[in-house]
Coordinates of C-alpha atoms and ligand atoms in Angstrom, one line a residue:
M155 CA 42.1 -13.8 5.8
A156 CA 38.5 -13.0 6.6
K157 CA 37.7 -9.4 5.8
Q158 CA 36.2 -7.1 8.4
F159 CA 33.3 -6.1 6.1
D160 CA 31.4 -7.9 3.4
L161 CA 30.5 -4.6 1.7
I162 CA 31.5 -1.0 2.0
I163 CA 29.5 1.9 0.5
K164 CA 31.7 4.9 -0.1
N165 CA 31.2 8.5 -1.0
G166 CA 27.5 8.6 -0.4
A167 CA 25.3 11.4 0.9
V168 CA 23.7 9.3 3.7
L169 CA 20.2 10.3 4.2
T170 CA 17.9 9.3 7.1
S171 CA 14.8 10.8 8.6
D172 CA 17.1 12.8 10.9
G173 CA 19.3 14.4 8.4
V174 CA 22.0 14.1 5.7
G175 CA 25.7 13.7 6.1
R176 CA 28.8 12.3 4.4
Y177 CA 29.4 8.9 5.8
E178 CA 30.7 5.5 4.6
I179 CA 28.9 2.4 5.6
G180 CA 30.4 -0.9 6.6
I181 CA 28.2 -4.0 6.3
K182 CA 28.8 -7.5 7.7
D183 CA 26.5 -10.5 7.9
G184 CA 23.5 -8.5 6.7
K185 CA 23.9 -5.8 9.3
I186 CA 25.1 -2.3 9.3
I187 CA 28.1 -2.3 11.6
Q188 CA 29.9 0.9 10.9
L189 CA 28.9 4.4 9.9
S190 CA 31.9 6.8 9.8
P191 CA 33.4 9.6 7.7
S192 CA 35.9 7.2 6.1
I193 CA 36.4 3.4 6.0
D194 CA 39.4 1.8 4.3
S195 CA 38.3 0.0 1.1
G196 CA 40.8 -2.7 1.7
L197 CA 38.8 -4.0 4.7
A198 CA 35.9 -5.2 2.5
K199 CA 35.2 -8.0 0.0
E200 CA 33.2 -5.6 -2.2
V201 CA 33.0 -1.8 -2.5
I202 CA 30.2 0.4 -4.0
D203 CA 31.2 3.9 -4.9
A204 CA 28.0 5.9 -4.4
E205 CA 29.6 9.0 -6.0
G206 CA 27.7 11.5 -4.0
G207 CA 24.3 10.0 -4.6
Y208 CA 21.8 9.7 -1.7
V209 CA 22.2 6.5 0.3
M210 CA 19.1 5.8 2.5
P211 CA 17.3 3.0 4.4
G212 CA 15.4 0.7 2.0
G213 CA 11.8 1.5 1.3
V214 CA 9.1 -0.1 3.5
D215 CA 5.9 -0.5 1.6
A216 CA 3.2 -1.2 4.2
H217 CA 0.3 -1.7 1.7
V218 CA 0.7 -4.2 -1.1
H219 CA -1.7 -6.9 -2.3
I220 CA 0.1 -10.1 -3.4
A221 CA -1.3 -13.5 -4.4
Q222 CA -4.8 -12.3 -3.2
D223 CA -8.1 -13.4 -4.7
F224 CA -10.7 -10.8 -4.5
T225 CA -14.4 -11.3 -4.1
S226 CA -15.9 -7.9 -4.4
G227 CA -18.8 -6.1 -6.0
P228 CA -22.5 -7.0 -6.0
K229 CA -21.9 -10.3 -7.8
G230 CA -18.9 -11.3 -5.7
V231 CA -16.8 -11.0 -8.8
M232 CA -13.4 -12.6 -8.6
G233 CA -10.2 -11.0 -9.4
K234 CA -6.8 -12.6 -8.9
C235 CA -3.7 -10.5 -8.2
A236 CA -1.3 -10.8 -11.1
D237 CA 1.7 -10.8 -8.8
D238 CA 2.8 -13.6 -6.5
F239 CA 5.4 -13.1 -3.8
L240 CA 8.2 -13.6 -6.4
T241 CA 7.1 -11.1 -9.0
G242 CA 5.7 -8.6 -6.5
S243 CA 8.9 -8.6 -4.4
R244 CA 11.0 -8.5 -7.6
S245 CA 9.1 -5.4 -8.6
A246 CA 9.6 -3.9 -5.1
V247 CA 13.4 -4.2 -5.1
C248 CA 13.7 -2.9 -8.6
G249 CA 12.1 0.3 -7.3
G250 CA 14.1 0.6 -4.0
T251 CA 11.7 -1.2 -1.6
T252 CA 13.3 -3.8 0.7
T253 CA 10.3 -4.7 2.9
I254 CA 6.7 -5.2 2.0
I255 CA 3.7 -5.9 4.1
A256 CA 1.0 -7.8 2.3
F257 CA -2.6 -8.7 3.2
A258 CA -3.7 -12.2 4.3
Q259 CA -7.4 -11.9 3.5
Q260 CA -10.1 -13.7 5.4
N261 CA -13.1 -14.5 3.1
R262 CA -16.5 -15.0 4.7
S263 CA -16.1 -18.7 4.2
D264 CA -12.9 -18.8 6.3
E265 CA -13.6 -19.5 9.9
S266 CA -10.0 -19.2 11.1
L267 CA -7.7 -16.3 10.6
L268 CA -4.8 -18.5 11.6
K269 CA -5.5 -20.8 8.7
V270 CA -5.7 -17.9 6.3
V271 CA -2.3 -16.7 7.4
Q272 CA -0.8 -20.2 7.1
N273 CA -2.1 -20.4 3.5
Y274 CA -0.6 -17.0 2.5
H275 CA 2.7 -18.0 4.2
A276 CA 2.8 -21.2 2.3
L277 CA 2.4 -19.3 -0.9
S278 CA 5.3 -17.0 0.0
E279 CA 7.5 -19.9 1.0
K280 CA 6.7 -21.7 -2.2
S281 CA 7.6 -18.9 -4.6
G282 CA 10.3 -17.2 -2.5
A283 CA 10.8 -13.4 -2.4
Y284 CA 13.4 -10.9 -3.2
C285 CA 12.8 -8.8 -0.2
D286 CA 11.6 -9.2 3.4
Y287 CA 7.8 -9.4 4.0
G288 CA 5.2 -9.5 6.6
F289 CA 1.4 -9.7 6.8
H290 CA -1.6 -7.7 7.9
V291 CA -4.9 -9.6 8.3
I292 CA -8.1 -8.6 6.6
I293 CA -11.0 -9.4 9.0
T294 CA -14.4 -10.0 7.4
R295 CA -15.9 -12.2 10.2
P296 CA -15.9 -10.2 13.3
E297 CA -16.8 -13.0 15.7
V298 CA -15.7 -12.1 19.1
Q299 CA -14.9 -15.6 20.3
M300 CA -12.7 -16.3 17.3
L301 CA -10.9 -13.0 17.8
E302 CA -10.3 -13.6 21.5
K303 CA -8.9 -17.0 20.7
E304 CA -6.9 -16.2 17.6
L305 CA -5.6 -12.6 17.9
P306 CA -3.1 -13.5 20.7
K307 CA -1.8 -16.3 18.5
L308 CA -1.5 -14.1 15.5
I309 CA 0.6 -11.6 17.6
E310 CA 2.7 -14.1 19.4
D311 CA 3.3 -16.9 16.8
W312 CA 3.2 -14.8 13.6
G313 CA 4.1 -11.3 14.7
I314 CA 1.0 -9.9 13.0
T315 CA 0.0 -6.8 14.8
S316 CA -2.3 -5.0 12.4
C317 CA -5.6 -5.8 10.7
K318 CA -7.6 -4.1 8.0
L319 CA -11.4 -3.5 8.2
F320 CA -13.6 -2.5 5.3
M321 CA -16.6 -0.1 5.3
T322 CA -17.4 -1.0 1.7
Y323 CA -17.5 -4.0 -0.8
S324 CA -20.5 -6.3 0.0
S325 CA -18.3 -9.3 0.6
M326 CA -16.2 -7.5 3.1
Q327 CA -18.2 -4.6 4.5
L328 CA -18.6 -4.4 8.3
S329 CA -21.5 -2.6 10.0
D330 CA -20.7 0.0 12.6
N331 CA -21.5 -2.5 15.3
Q332 CA -19.1 -5.0 13.8
L333 CA -16.4 -2.4 13.4
L334 CA -16.7 -1.6 17.1
D335 CA -16.6 -5.3 18.0
V336 CA -13.3 -5.8 16.2
M337 CA -11.8 -2.5 17.4
Y338 CA -12.7 -3.3 21.0
E339 CA -10.6 -6.5 20.7
T340 CA -7.7 -5.1 18.8
R341 CA -7.4 -2.2 21.2
K342 CA -6.9 -4.6 24.1
R343 CA -3.9 -6.0 22.2
F344 CA -2.4 -2.8 20.9
M345 CA -3.0 -3.9 17.3
T346 CA -3.2 -1.3 14.6
T347 CA -6.6 -1.1 13.0
M348 CA -6.4 -0.1 9.4
I349 CA -9.7 1.3 7.9
H350 CA -10.8 1.3 4.3
A351 CA -13.2 4.3 4.7
E352 CA -15.9 4.4 2.0
N353 CA -19.6 4.4 2.6
G354 CA -20.6 1.1 0.9
D355 CA -24.3 1.8 1.1
L356 CA -24.0 5.2 -0.5
I357 CA -21.8 3.6 -3.3
S358 CA -24.5 1.0 -4.1
W359 CA -27.3 3.5 -4.1
L360 CA -25.4 5.8 -6.5
T361 CA -24.4 2.8 -8.6
N362 CA -28.1 1.8 -9.0
K363 CA -29.0 5.3 -10.1
L364 CA -26.1 5.4 -12.6
E365 CA -27.3 2.0 -14.0
Q366 CA -30.8 3.3 -14.4
R367 CA -29.4 6.0 -16.6
G368 CA -27.1 3.6 -18.5
L369 CA -24.0 5.3 -17.2
V370 CA -21.7 2.3 -16.5
E371 CA -18.5 2.8 -18.4
P372 CA -15.3 2.8 -16.3
F373 CA -15.3 6.5 -15.9
Y374 CA -18.5 6.2 -13.8
H375 CA -16.7 4.3 -11.2
A376 CA -15.4 7.7 -9.9
I377 CA -18.9 9.2 -10.2
S378 CA -20.3 6.4 -8.0
R379 CA -17.7 7.4 -5.4
P380 CA -17.5 11.2 -5.1
P381 CA -15.2 12.4 -2.4
V382 CA -18.0 12.8 0.1
V383 CA -18.3 8.9 0.2
E384 CA -14.8 8.8 1.7
M385 CA -15.3 11.8 3.9
E386 CA -18.5 10.5 5.5
A387 CA -16.9 7.1 6.3
T388 CA -13.8 8.7 7.6
H389 CA -15.7 10.9 10.0
R390 CA -17.9 7.9 11.1
A391 CA -14.9 5.7 11.8
I392 CA -13.2 8.5 13.8
V393 CA -16.4 8.8 15.9
L394 CA -16.4 5.1 16.6
A395 CA -12.7 4.9 17.2
E396 CA -12.7 7.9 19.5
M397 CA -15.7 6.6 21.4
I398 CA -13.8 3.5 22.4
Q399 CA -10.4 5.1 22.4
N400 CA -8.9 2.9 19.7
P401 CA -6.3 4.6 17.5
V402 CA -6.9 3.8 13.8
L403 CA -5.0 4.2 10.6
F404 CA -6.8 5.3 7.5
V405 CA -5.4 3.6 4.4
H406 CA -5.2 5.0 0.9
V407 CA -6.7 8.4 1.7
G408 CA -7.6 10.0 -1.7
S409 CA -9.5 13.2 -1.0
A410 CA -8.8 16.6 0.5
S411 CA -12.0 16.4 2.5
A412 CA -11.1 13.1 4.2
A413 CA -7.6 14.5 4.9
Q414 CA -9.2 17.5 6.5
I415 CA -11.4 15.4 8.8
I416 CA -8.3 13.4 9.8
R417 CA -6.4 16.6 10.5
N418 CA -9.1 17.9 12.7
A419 CA -9.1 14.8 14.8
Q420 CA -5.3 14.9 15.1
T421 CA -5.5 18.6 16.1
R422 CA -8.0 17.6 18.9
G423 CA -5.2 15.3 20.1
F424 CA -6.7 11.9 19.2
P425 CA -4.0 9.7 17.7
I426 CA -5.1 9.0 14.2
Y427 CA -2.7 7.9 11.5
A428 CA -3.2 8.1 7.8
E429 CA -1.7 6.9 4.6
T430 CA -1.9 8.3 1.1
C431 CA -0.6 6.7 -2.2
P432 CA 0.9 7.8 -5.5
Q433 CA -2.3 7.4 -7.5
Y434 CA -3.9 10.3 -5.4
L435 CA -1.0 12.6 -6.1
H436 CA -0.8 12.0 -9.8
L437 CA -4.2 10.9 -11.2
T438 CA -7.6 12.6 -11.4
W439 CA -11.0 11.7 -12.7
D440 CA -9.7 12.7 -16.2
D441 CA -7.4 9.7 -16.1
L442 CA -10.5 7.5 -16.1
K443 CA -11.2 8.7 -19.7
R444 CA -7.6 8.9 -20.8
F445 CA -7.5 6.1 -23.3
H446 CA -8.7 6.2 -27.0
S447 CA -12.2 7.4 -26.1
P448 CA -13.9 8.5 -22.9
K449 CA -16.1 5.4 -23.1
C450 CA -13.7 2.7 -24.0
F451 CA -13.1 -0.1 -21.5
E452 CA -9.4 0.4 -21.4
N453 CA -10.0 3.2 -19.0
S454 CA -10.7 0.4 -16.4
K455 CA -6.9 0.3 -15.9
M456 CA -7.2 3.3 -13.7
I457 CA -10.0 2.0 -11.5
C458 CA -9.1 1.9 -7.9
S459 CA -11.0 2.6 -4.6
P460 CA -11.3 5.3 -3.5
P461 CA -10.9 6.8 -6.9
P462 CA -8.4 9.7 -7.4
G463 CA -9.9 13.2 -6.9
P464 CA -12.0 15.1 -9.5
D465 CA -9.1 17.5 -10.2
D466 CA -5.7 18.6 -9.0
S467 CA -7.0 20.8 -6.2
D468 CA -7.3 17.6 -4.1
Q469 CA -3.7 16.8 -5.0
E470 CA -2.4 20.0 -3.7
A471 CA -4.1 19.4 -0.3
L472 CA -2.6 15.9 -0.2
W473 CA 0.9 17.2 -0.9
A474 CA 0.3 19.6 2.0
G475 CA -0.8 16.7 4.2
L476 CA 2.4 14.8 3.3
R477 CA 4.4 17.8 4.5
N478 CA 2.5 18.7 7.6
G479 CA 2.2 15.3 9.1
T480 CA -1.5 14.6 8.4
F481 CA -0.1 11.6 6.5
T482 CA 2.1 9.4 8.6
I483 CA 3.1 7.1 5.7
Y484 CA 3.1 6.9 1.9
S485 CA 2.4 3.4 0.5
S486 CA 1.7 2.1 -2.9
D487 CA -1.5 0.1 -2.5
H488 CA 0.0 -2.1 -5.2
C489 CA -3.0 -4.0 -6.3
P490 CA -2.0 -5.7 -9.5
F491 CA -4.6 -6.8 -12.0
R492 CA -3.7 -7.4 -15.6
Y493 CA -5.8 -5.6 -18.2
K494 CA -6.0 -8.4 -20.7
D495 CA -6.6 -11.2 -18.3
V496 CA -9.7 -13.3 -17.5
H497 CA -8.9 -12.8 -13.8
G498 CA -8.1 -9.1 -14.2
K499 CA -9.7 -5.9 -15.4
A500 CA -11.3 -7.8 -18.3
L501 CA -13.9 -9.1 -15.8
G502 CA -15.6 -5.7 -16.3
V503 CA -16.6 -7.0 -19.8
L504 CA -16.8 -10.7 -19.1
Q505 CA -19.3 -10.3 -16.3
H506 CA -21.4 -7.8 -18.2
E507 CA -23.9 -9.5 -20.6
Q508 CA -24.6 -6.4 -22.6
S509 CA -20.9 -5.8 -23.3
L510 CA -20.3 -9.4 -24.1
G511 CA -22.9 -9.5 -26.8
S512 CA -22.7 -12.6 -28.9
A513 CA -19.4 -13.7 -27.5
R514 CA -19.5 -16.9 -25.5
C515 CA -18.6 -16.9 -21.8
P516 CA -16.4 -18.2 -20.3
V517 CA -14.0 -16.6 -22.7
D518 CA -10.5 -18.1 -22.7
Q519 CA -7.3 -16.0 -22.4
E520 CA -6.4 -16.6 -26.0
H521 CA -9.5 -15.0 -27.4
L522 CA -9.7 -12.1 -25.0
S523 CA -8.0 -9.5 -27.1
E524 CA -10.7 -9.5 -29.9
I525 CA -13.4 -9.4 -27.3
L526 CA -12.1 -6.4 -25.3
D527 CA -11.7 -4.2 -28.4
D528 CA -14.5 -1.6 -28.7
K529 CA -16.3 -2.8 -25.6
T530 CA -17.4 -0.4 -22.8
G531 CA -17.9 -2.9 -19.9
H532 CA -19.4 -2.1 -16.5
F533 CA -17.4 -0.5 -13.8
K534 CA -19.0 -2.5 -11.0
Y535 CA -17.5 -5.8 -12.3
V536 CA -13.9 -4.5 -12.6
P537 CA -11.5 -5.5 -9.9
N538 CA -10.4 -2.4 -8.1
G539 CA -6.7 -1.4 -7.8
C540 CA -3.6 -0.3 -9.7
P541 CA 0.0 -1.5 -9.6
G542 CA 2.7 0.7 -8.1
V543 CA 5.1 -1.0 -5.8
E544 CA 8.0 -0.3 -8.1
T545 CA 7.2 3.3 -8.9
R546 CA 6.4 4.4 -5.3
L547 CA 9.9 5.6 -4.3
P548 CA 10.8 7.1 -7.7
L549 CA 7.6 9.0 -8.0
L550 CA 8.0 10.7 -4.6
F551 CA 11.7 11.3 -5.3
E552 CA 11.0 13.0 -8.6
Y553 CA 7.8 14.9 -7.8
G554 CA 8.2 15.4 -4.1
L555 CA 11.8 15.5 -3.0
K556 CA 13.3 17.1 -6.1
T557 CA 10.6 19.7 -6.4
G558 CA 10.9 20.6 -2.7
R559 CA 7.3 19.6 -1.9
V560 CA 8.8 17.3 0.8
S561 CA 12.2 17.7 2.4
P562 CA 14.8 14.9 1.9
E563 CA 14.3 13.9 5.6
R564 CA 10.6 13.8 5.3
Y565 CA 10.9 11.7 2.2
V566 CA 12.8 9.0 4.1
D567 CA 10.3 9.2 7.0
L568 CA 7.3 8.7 4.7
V569 CA 8.7 5.9 2.6
S570 CA 10.7 4.0 5.2
T571 CA 11.1 5.1 8.8
A572 CA 7.5 5.9 9.7
P573 CA 6.0 2.7 8.2
A574 CA 8.8 0.8 10.1
K575 CA 7.8 2.4 13.3
L576 CA 4.0 2.2 12.8
Y577 CA 4.2 -1.5 12.0
G578 CA 6.7 -2.5 14.7
L579 CA 9.8 -3.0 12.6
Y580 CA 12.0 -0.1 13.7
P581 CA 15.0 0.2 14.0
I582 CA 15.8 -3.2 12.4
K583 CA 14.1 -1.6 9.3
G584 CA 13.8 2.1 8.4
A585 CA 17.1 3.1 10.0
L586 CA 20.8 2.9 9.6
I587 CA 22.0 2.3 13.2
P588 CA 25.3 0.5 13.4
G589 CA 25.0 -2.8 15.2
I590 CA 21.2 -2.8 15.1
S591 CA 19.7 -2.1 11.7
D592 CA 19.6 -4.6 8.8
A593 CA 21.7 -3.5 5.9
D594 CA 18.7 -2.6 3.7
L595 CA 19.6 0.3 1.5
V596 CA 18.8 2.2 -1.6
I597 CA 21.5 4.1 -3.4
W598 CA 20.3 6.8 -5.9
Y599 CA 22.3 8.2 -8.9
P600 CA 24.1 11.4 -8.2
N601 CA 22.1 14.5 -9.5
D602 CA 21.8 14.5 -13.3
A603 CA 23.9 11.4 -13.7
L604 CA 21.0 9.4 -15.2
P605 CA 19.6 10.9 -18.4
S606 CA 16.0 11.6 -17.8
F607 CA 13.6 9.2 -19.4
K608 CA 9.9 8.6 -20.0
L609 CA 8.6 5.6 -18.0
T610 CA 7.1 2.7 -19.9
N611 CA 5.7 -0.5 -18.6
A612 CA 8.5 -2.5 -20.2
N613 CA 10.9 -0.8 -17.7
L614 CA 9.0 -2.4 -14.8
H615 CA 9.3 -5.9 -13.2
H616 CA 5.8 -6.6 -12.0
N617 CA 3.5 -9.1 -13.8
V618 CA 1.1 -6.5 -14.9
D619 CA 0.5 -5.4 -18.5
Y620 CA 0.3 -1.7 -17.8
T621 CA 1.4 1.1 -15.5
P622 CA -0.8 4.1 -14.6
Y623 CA 2.3 6.2 -14.9
E624 CA 3.2 5.4 -18.5
G625 CA 5.0 8.4 -20.1
M626 CA 5.9 10.2 -16.9
E627 CA 9.4 11.8 -16.8
F628 CA 12.0 10.5 -14.4
G629 CA 15.5 11.9 -13.8
N630 CA 16.5 9.4 -11.1
W631 CA 15.8 5.8 -10.1
P632 CA 17.2 3.5 -7.5
R633 CA 20.7 2.6 -8.7
Y634 CA 21.3 -0.1 -6.1
T635 CA 18.9 -1.9 -3.8
I636 CA 20.5 -3.9 -1.0
V637 CA 18.6 -6.4 1.2
R638 CA 20.3 -7.5 4.4
G639 CA 23.7 -6.8 2.8
Q640 CA 22.9 -8.6 -0.6
I641 CA 22.9 -6.5 -3.7
V642 CA 19.7 -7.4 -5.4
W643 CA 19.4 -4.6 -7.9
A644 CA 22.3 -2.9 -9.5
E645 CA 22.3 -0.3 -12.4
G646 CA 19.2 -1.7 -14.1
E647 CA 19.8 -5.4 -13.4
L648 CA 18.4 -7.9 -11.0
R649 CA 21.4 -9.5 -9.3
A650 CA 19.9 -12.0 -6.8
S651 CA 17.4 -14.8 -6.6
A652 CA 14.1 -15.0 -4.8
S653 CA 15.7 -16.8 -1.9
V654 CA 16.8 -13.5 -0.2
G655 CA 13.5 -12.5 1.3
K656 CA 12.5 -13.6 4.8
Y657 CA 9.2 -13.5 6.7
L658 CA 9.1 -10.8 9.4
K659 CA 7.5 -11.1 12.7
R660 CA 6.5 -7.6 13.8
G661 CA 6.0 -5.8 17.1
T662 CA 3.3 -3.3 17.9
N663 CA 3.0 0.3 16.9
Q664 CA 6.1 2.3 18.0
L665 CA 4.5 5.7 17.5
A666 CA 2.5 7.2 20.3
T667 CA -0.4 4.8 20.7
R668 CA -2.7 6.0 23.4
P669 CA -4.7 9.2 23.7
T670 CA -3.8 11.5 26.6
N671 CA -5.9 11.6 29.7
S672 CA -7.6 14.9 28.9
I673 CA -8.8 13.5 25.5
A674 CA -9.7 10.1 26.9
S675 CA -11.9 11.7 29.6
D676 CA -14.0 13.9 27.3
K677 CA -17.4 12.4 28.0
R678 CA -18.9 14.2 25.0
R679 CA -17.0 11.9 22.7
V680 CA -15.7 9.0 24.7
A681 CA -17.5 6.2 26.5
T682 CA -15.2 6.8 29.5
W683 CA -17.1 4.3 31.7
L684 CA -16.2 1.4 29.3
Y685 CA -12.8 0.8 30.6
K686 CA -13.4 1.4 34.3
A687 CA -12.8 -1.7 36.4
Ligands
URP253 O1 -8.7 -0.2 -5.3 C1 -8.1 -0.7 -4.4 N1 -7.5 0.1 -3.5 N2 -8.0 -2.0 -4.3 C2 -7.2 -2.7 -3.4 C3 -8.0 -3.1 -2.3 C4 -8.0 -2.1 -1.2 O2 -9.1 -1.7 -0.9 O3 -7.0 -1.7 -0.7
ZN254 ZN1 -8.7 -0.7 0.8
ZN255 ZN1 -5.2 -1.9 -0.8

């Protein structure tokens, strides 16, 4: 006889962004269909005993780079993401994330955003995925006619309701004028505009000055981007956004000073959203000289933009921002480049003649090891970014929830519910509502059931040859990850294939999206006449 449930989860401490309670969860056909104090085990094909561990909605990581080729830096240096949709999503589910939103990147040679999206989608279909996924688009050609024609199709046909704009990287940087052009179009369509806020001109000026002094080892990447670089761009983007009343989201905020500028705008009542990421809570400039010697090229593993703060005083301010709502979401910015790879961090040596010395270029993968040893490289040729999709939930659980820096409810909001709302996926994702929500779940070990361990890269399931969090202590880790009712990760083992994940069409921002009338009519800051008929 057909069972009423496919799966029941018993004895869990069910945690949502609203609170925690003792409930049992009944799942059928990929959906949560019952949440009640007790469900008869005999009604299900399979039962998981959560033994008092937290059971919560699966993580929603709204900022991951998968299968993306990067052209960045003054020479348009290429970097290729080490993870495709299979390995990236595999790593996601092994760390409790059940939905990822990746970037479909328009290069300046791409005329059509729709074609870009079709190409990324084809890649994801080809490899398959272990979890559900959607796309944001990166817009580098802000041509109004193309935007007018294509944005409605992106929204209707693909459910893509967010775009990312860059204020740095010569191959992506938009001028203020261009930022306004795009924001003016996205505003009309309630799309979420994500901003990478760093002053690209300031970075190249400082980079030139560092080069003149011969200061080009990986550590100087941070020195070429002191926190004021992010602060200035954040302030400028807020001025532009407020002028035309287009709410924006600041991605990967790394400095206390940018967080403060964002907080001030939020306090004025203008809807601004912000994201921070694990690297800014756990790394500092010191990590850019962590390996063997302060000058060795291996420090390039820690290069990301913006860089982490100079010291842990920025970290304390960011933790406060996670608590007090300055940060709406906490994402990984998983940007996977292998260290020993001709498409990865090694480009920082391979593109730098002085470091390469007598070695012949192009260098093939096989001979890379000998060449990288004892080299210093140049930071400006290193692809920017660090891996982290798998460590995102465990890091915030260990160092945020367990330490009391964030409450359990806030934890769920930051890693799952708020990103689902912000990117139009709620309450299918980010919630546990019977009859409505997908059965995407993470089950943690009960307190102290998992012996604490030091993380090493071999524990992880990405396709990257390092983790920035090597050696950090963990006392818990997702015990089970369930995607639409299918157990994909169980007690340290991958249990499914990459056929589980589905493409997600998303709706628009479900958080408050429009400024209030009193804010919108402040003629000191707002071009109030712009939207009058
Ligand atoms: O360093 C970073 N964050 N690289 C990824 C690309 C981006 O800007 O998000
Ligand atoms: Zn960025
Ligand atoms: Zn990113």
